[in-house]
Amino acid sequence: MKDTRQILIVDDEADLRKLVGSYLEKESYFVQTAKSGEEAIHILQQYHSIDLVVLDVMMDDMDGFTACEKIREFSMVPILMLTARSSEEDKIKGLKVGADDYIVKPFSPRELVARIEAALRRVDGLQTNKQMIKVQELEVDKNGRIIYLQGKPINATRKEFDLLLYLLEHRGQVFTREQLHERLWGMDSQMGTLRTVDTHIKTLRLKLKSAERHIKTVWGVGYKFEDAQ
């Protein structure tokens, strides 16, 4: 449903933020706003539930092109750029720095909503094809066997990937080291010791950085994955 979708509107003009916000709220989107590129970057880094960004190009402190480029350094959230300039060069520049779509002012509410819906459908299609599992800033592509942290892939080993995926797919359930060793090492379970599990948990946590909070140690029992805030 649309009401689960969160849109971040970024513009230094309060009237435009209010106008675009009212369009989207009528379509049952949840709206957040930012009055600058810096504020938008802060929101996206702190909250990982934003589904799409509507980003104005012409802002005083940081233009939309720069903001888009900085956002792409840590996030692949869809970005729809707004501009009063219709030149081909500007459109190409926006797409080159990572925008997903470009809409020229003035625009109709129906066109804006249609473009947002199209961008969200594309993302949903990609995630379905990839069998993505997403928990806040952490995403796991099951088919591609890739772990993404804030939109960037991390360099995980085969066993680290298997360990994270197993805990993620059984989130909330506590597993002993014996259970994890038997499940993930299988026929090789006689190889090494139970310390192998601890070692892989440790290296995985280091690579997950802030997302390591999801992997909880249950003292005296084992480990579990939790949807921590």
Short mmCIF file of C-alpha atoms in Angstrom, two decimals:
data_model
loop_
_atom_site.label_atom_id
_atom_site.label_comp_id
_atom_site.label_asym_id
_atom_site.label_seq_id
_atom_site.Cartn_x
_atom_site.Cartn_y
_atom_site.Cartn_z
CA MET A 1 0.00 0.00 0.00
CA LYS A 2 1.09 3.55 -0.63
CA ASP A 3 0.80 4.55 3.02
CA THR A 4 3.85 2.44 3.76
CA ARG A 5 5.90 4.54 1.33
CA GLN A 6 7.91 7.45 2.65
CA ILE A 7 8.88 10.34 0.38
CA LEU A 8 11.49 12.96 1.30
CA ILE A 9 10.91 16.36 -0.33
CA VAL A 10 14.02 18.54 -0.51
CA ASP A 11 13.63 22.22 -1.41
CA ASP A 12 14.69 25.52 0.14
CA GLU A 13 11.31 27.08 -0.70
CA ALA A 14 8.75 26.38 2.04
CA ASP A 15 5.81 26.97 -0.33
CA LEU A 16 7.02 24.33 -2.77
CA ARG A 17 7.65 21.81 0.03
CA LYS A 18 4.12 22.40 1.26
CA LEU A 19 2.60 22.18 -2.22
CA VAL A 20 4.38 18.96 -3.24
CA GLY A 21 3.76 17.49 0.20
CA SER A 22 0.04 18.11 -0.08
CA TYR A 23 -0.04 16.38 -3.50
CA LEU A 24 1.61 13.28 -2.09
CA GLU A 25 -0.31 13.15 1.17
CA LYS A 26 -3.55 13.15 -0.83
CA GLU A 27 -2.19 10.01 -2.54
CA SER A 28 -1.61 8.45 0.91
CA TYR A 29 2.17 8.77 0.95
CA PHE A 30 3.95 9.61 4.18
CA VAL A 31 5.94 12.80 3.62
CA GLN A 32 9.09 14.14 5.24
CA THR A 33 10.73 17.42 4.22
CA ALA A 34 14.19 19.00 4.22
CA LYS A 35 15.01 22.62 3.46
CA SER A 36 18.56 21.96 2.25
CA GLY A 37 20.81 19.33 0.73
CA GLU A 38 22.74 18.98 3.99
CA GLU A 39 19.54 18.37 5.95
CA ALA A 40 18.43 15.77 3.39
CA ILE A 41 21.74 13.93 3.66
CA HIS A 42 21.46 13.92 7.46
CA ILE A 43 17.91 12.52 7.31
CA LEU A 44 18.89 9.77 4.87
CA GLN A 45 21.90 8.78 6.96
CA GLN A 46 19.92 8.67 10.18
CA TYR A 47 16.70 7.10 8.89
CA HIS A 48 16.73 4.26 6.41
CA SER A 49 13.00 4.05 5.72
CA ILE A 50 12.87 6.70 2.97
CA ASP A 51 11.62 5.10 -0.26
CA LEU A 52 12.18 8.02 -2.67
CA VAL A 53 13.63 11.55 -2.69
CA VAL A 54 12.08 14.48 -4.56
CA LEU A 55 15.07 16.82 -4.92
CA ASP A 56 15.02 20.39 -6.22
CA VAL A 57 17.99 21.43 -8.36
CA MET A 58 18.10 25.16 -7.54
CA MET A 59 18.95 25.53 -3.86
CA ASP A 60 21.24 28.12 -2.28
CA ASP A 61 23.41 26.18 0.17
CA MET A 62 23.98 23.12 -2.02
CA ASP A 63 22.45 22.61 -5.45
CA GLY A 64 20.54 19.46 -6.27
CA PHE A 65 23.28 18.03 -8.48
CA THR A 66 25.78 18.18 -5.61
CA ALA A 67 23.26 16.81 -3.12
CA CYS A 68 22.40 13.94 -5.46
CA GLU A 69 26.08 13.10 -5.92
CA LYS A 70 26.66 13.08 -2.16
CA ILE A 71 23.59 10.91 -1.52
CA ARG A 72 24.86 8.40 -4.08
CA GLU A 73 28.01 7.98 -1.99
CA PHE A 74 26.01 6.02 0.58
CA SER A 75 22.52 5.30 -0.73
CA MET A 76 20.76 4.00 -3.84
CA VAL A 77 17.37 5.47 -2.87
CA PRO A 78 15.45 6.57 -6.01
CA ILE A 79 15.86 10.31 -6.68
CA LEU A 80 13.43 12.42 -8.75
CA MET A 81 14.90 15.83 -9.53
CA LEU A 82 12.80 18.99 -9.90
CA THR A 83 14.01 21.94 -11.97
CA ALA A 84 12.82 25.04 -13.75
CA ARG A 85 15.52 24.49 -16.39
CA SER A 86 14.58 22.29 -19.32
CA SER A 87 17.88 22.18 -21.20
CA GLU A 88 19.14 18.79 -22.33
CA GLU A 89 22.51 19.44 -20.65
CA ASP A 90 20.87 19.81 -17.24
CA LYS A 91 18.85 16.63 -17.69
CA ILE A 92 21.95 14.69 -18.73
CA LYS A 93 23.91 16.12 -15.79
CA GLY A 94 21.18 15.06 -13.37
CA LEU A 95 21.13 11.53 -14.71
CA LYS A 96 24.92 11.31 -14.69
CA VAL A 97 25.18 12.21 -10.99
CA GLY A 98 22.67 9.49 -10.11
CA ALA A 99 19.13 10.82 -10.51
CA ASP A 100 16.51 8.28 -11.58
CA ASP A 101 14.18 10.77 -13.25
CA TYR A 102 13.86 14.47 -14.00
CA ILE A 103 10.72 16.62 -14.05
CA VAL A 104 10.52 20.24 -15.24
CA LYS A 105 8.50 22.93 -13.45
CA PRO A 106 5.71 23.71 -13.73
CA PHE A 107 4.35 20.19 -13.52
CA SER A 108 0.95 18.74 -12.82
CA PRO A 109 0.27 16.79 -9.61
CA ARG A 110 -0.78 13.79 -11.69
CA GLU A 111 2.52 13.76 -13.58
CA LEU A 112 4.54 14.00 -10.38
CA VAL A 113 2.66 11.14 -8.75
CA ALA A 114 2.89 9.04 -11.93
CA ARG A 115 6.66 9.50 -12.12
CA ILE A 116 7.07 8.62 -8.43
CA GLU A 117 4.96 5.50 -8.86
CA ALA A 118 6.97 4.48 -11.93
CA ALA A 119 10.28 4.90 -10.05
CA LEU A 120 9.00 2.86 -7.10
CA ARG A 121 7.76 0.11 -9.43
CA ARG A 122 11.20 -0.11 -11.02
CA VAL A 123 12.82 -0.50 -7.61
CA ASP A 124 10.25 -3.09 -6.54
CA GLY A 125 10.88 -5.02 -9.75
CA LEU A 126 14.63 -5.03 -9.23
CA GLN A 127 14.27 -6.15 -5.63
CA THR A 128 11.87 -8.92 -6.63
CA ASN A 129 14.22 -10.19 -9.33
CA LYS A 130 17.17 -10.07 -6.97
CA GLN A 131 15.21 -11.54 -4.02
CA MET A 132 16.32 -8.70 -1.80
CA ILE A 133 15.91 -8.81 1.96
CA LYS A 134 16.07 -5.36 3.54
CA VAL A 135 16.39 -4.43 7.20
CA GLN A 136 16.93 -0.70 7.65
CA GLU A 137 20.36 0.18 6.17
CA LEU A 138 21.18 -3.48 5.48
CA GLU A 139 20.20 -5.30 2.26
CA VAL A 140 20.98 -8.84 1.17
CA ASP A 141 20.69 -9.97 -2.46
CA LYS A 142 20.06 -13.71 -2.14
CA ASN A 143 20.52 -14.53 -5.82
CA GLY A 144 23.58 -12.35 -6.35
CA ARG A 145 24.98 -13.28 -2.92
CA ILE A 146 25.81 -9.64 -2.15
CA ILE A 147 25.46 -7.77 1.13
CA TYR A 148 24.78 -4.04 0.83
CA LEU A 149 25.35 -1.56 3.64
CA GLN A 150 23.69 1.82 2.98
CA GLY A 151 23.54 0.90 -0.71
CA LYS A 152 27.21 -0.07 -1.01
CA PRO A 153 28.36 -3.71 -1.36
CA ILE A 154 30.63 -5.08 1.34
CA ASN A 155 33.37 -7.62 0.81
CA ALA A 156 32.06 -10.70 2.65
CA THR A 157 33.36 -14.24 2.39
CA ARG A 158 31.10 -17.13 1.36
CA LYS A 159 30.65 -18.32 4.94
CA GLU A 160 30.08 -14.80 6.26
CA PHE A 161 27.31 -14.36 3.68
CA ASP A 162 25.77 -17.75 4.56
CA LEU A 163 25.90 -16.95 8.27
CA LEU A 164 24.23 -13.54 7.90
CA LEU A 165 21.56 -14.88 5.55
CA TYR A 166 20.72 -17.79 7.85
CA LEU A 167 20.37 -15.54 10.90
CA LEU A 168 18.43 -12.96 8.86
CA GLU A 169 15.96 -15.52 7.52
CA HIS A 170 15.38 -16.79 11.05
CA ARG A 171 15.38 -13.38 12.73
CA GLY A 172 14.49 -13.39 16.40
CA GLN A 173 15.44 -17.06 16.80
CA VAL A 174 18.44 -17.90 18.99
CA PHE A 175 20.94 -20.47 17.68
CA THR A 176 23.70 -22.15 19.62
CA ARG A 177 27.20 -22.23 18.17
CA GLU A 178 26.72 -25.99 17.71
CA GLN A 179 23.58 -25.45 15.62
CA LEU A 180 25.20 -22.79 13.45
CA HIS A 181 28.34 -24.85 12.94
CA GLU A 182 26.37 -27.92 11.95
CA ARG A 183 24.00 -25.99 9.67
CA LEU A 184 26.58 -23.87 7.86
CA TRP A 185 29.59 -26.15 7.74
CA GLY A 186 27.60 -29.34 7.17
CA MET A 187 29.87 -32.12 5.94
CA ASP A 188 32.81 -30.00 7.02
CA SER A 189 31.50 -29.79 10.58
CA GLN A 190 34.42 -31.85 11.82
CA MET A 191 36.77 -29.20 10.45
CA GLY A 192 37.88 -26.62 12.97
CA THR A 193 36.11 -25.94 16.26
CA LEU A 194 33.10 -24.05 17.53
CA ARG A 195 35.43 -21.05 17.70
CA THR A 196 35.02 -20.94 13.92
CA VAL A 197 31.49 -19.61 14.46
CA ASP A 198 32.70 -16.96 16.90
CA THR A 199 35.43 -15.88 14.49
CA HIS A 200 32.98 -15.50 11.61
CA ILE A 201 30.55 -13.57 13.80
CA LYS A 202 33.38 -11.23 14.81
CA THR A 203 34.60 -10.55 11.25
CA LEU A 204 31.02 -10.15 9.99
CA ARG A 205 30.27 -7.58 12.68
CA LEU A 206 33.38 -5.62 11.76
CA LYS A 207 32.33 -5.49 8.11
CA LEU A 208 28.73 -4.54 8.92
CA LYS A 209 29.92 -1.51 10.94
CA SER A 210 26.86 0.25 12.41
CA ALA A 211 24.58 -2.58 11.24
CA GLU A 212 26.44 -5.05 13.49
CA ARG A 213 23.91 -4.12 16.19
CA HIS A 214 21.47 -6.50 14.47
CA ILE A 215 23.57 -9.54 15.42
CA LYS A 216 22.96 -10.11 19.11
CA THR A 217 24.92 -12.30 21.48
CA VAL A 218 22.65 -14.22 23.85
CA TRP A 219 25.03 -14.97 26.68
CA GLY A 220 25.32 -18.61 27.57
CA VAL A 221 23.29 -19.64 24.52
CA GLY A 222 24.45 -18.30 21.16
CA TYR A 223 23.48 -15.70 18.56
CA LYS A 224 20.42 -14.24 16.88
CA PHE A 225 19.48 -11.54 14.34
CA GLU A 226 17.22 -8.79 15.63
CA ASP A 227 15.51 -5.86 13.90
CA ALA A 228 17.28 -3.43 16.22
CA GLN A 229 16.74 0.33 15.94
#
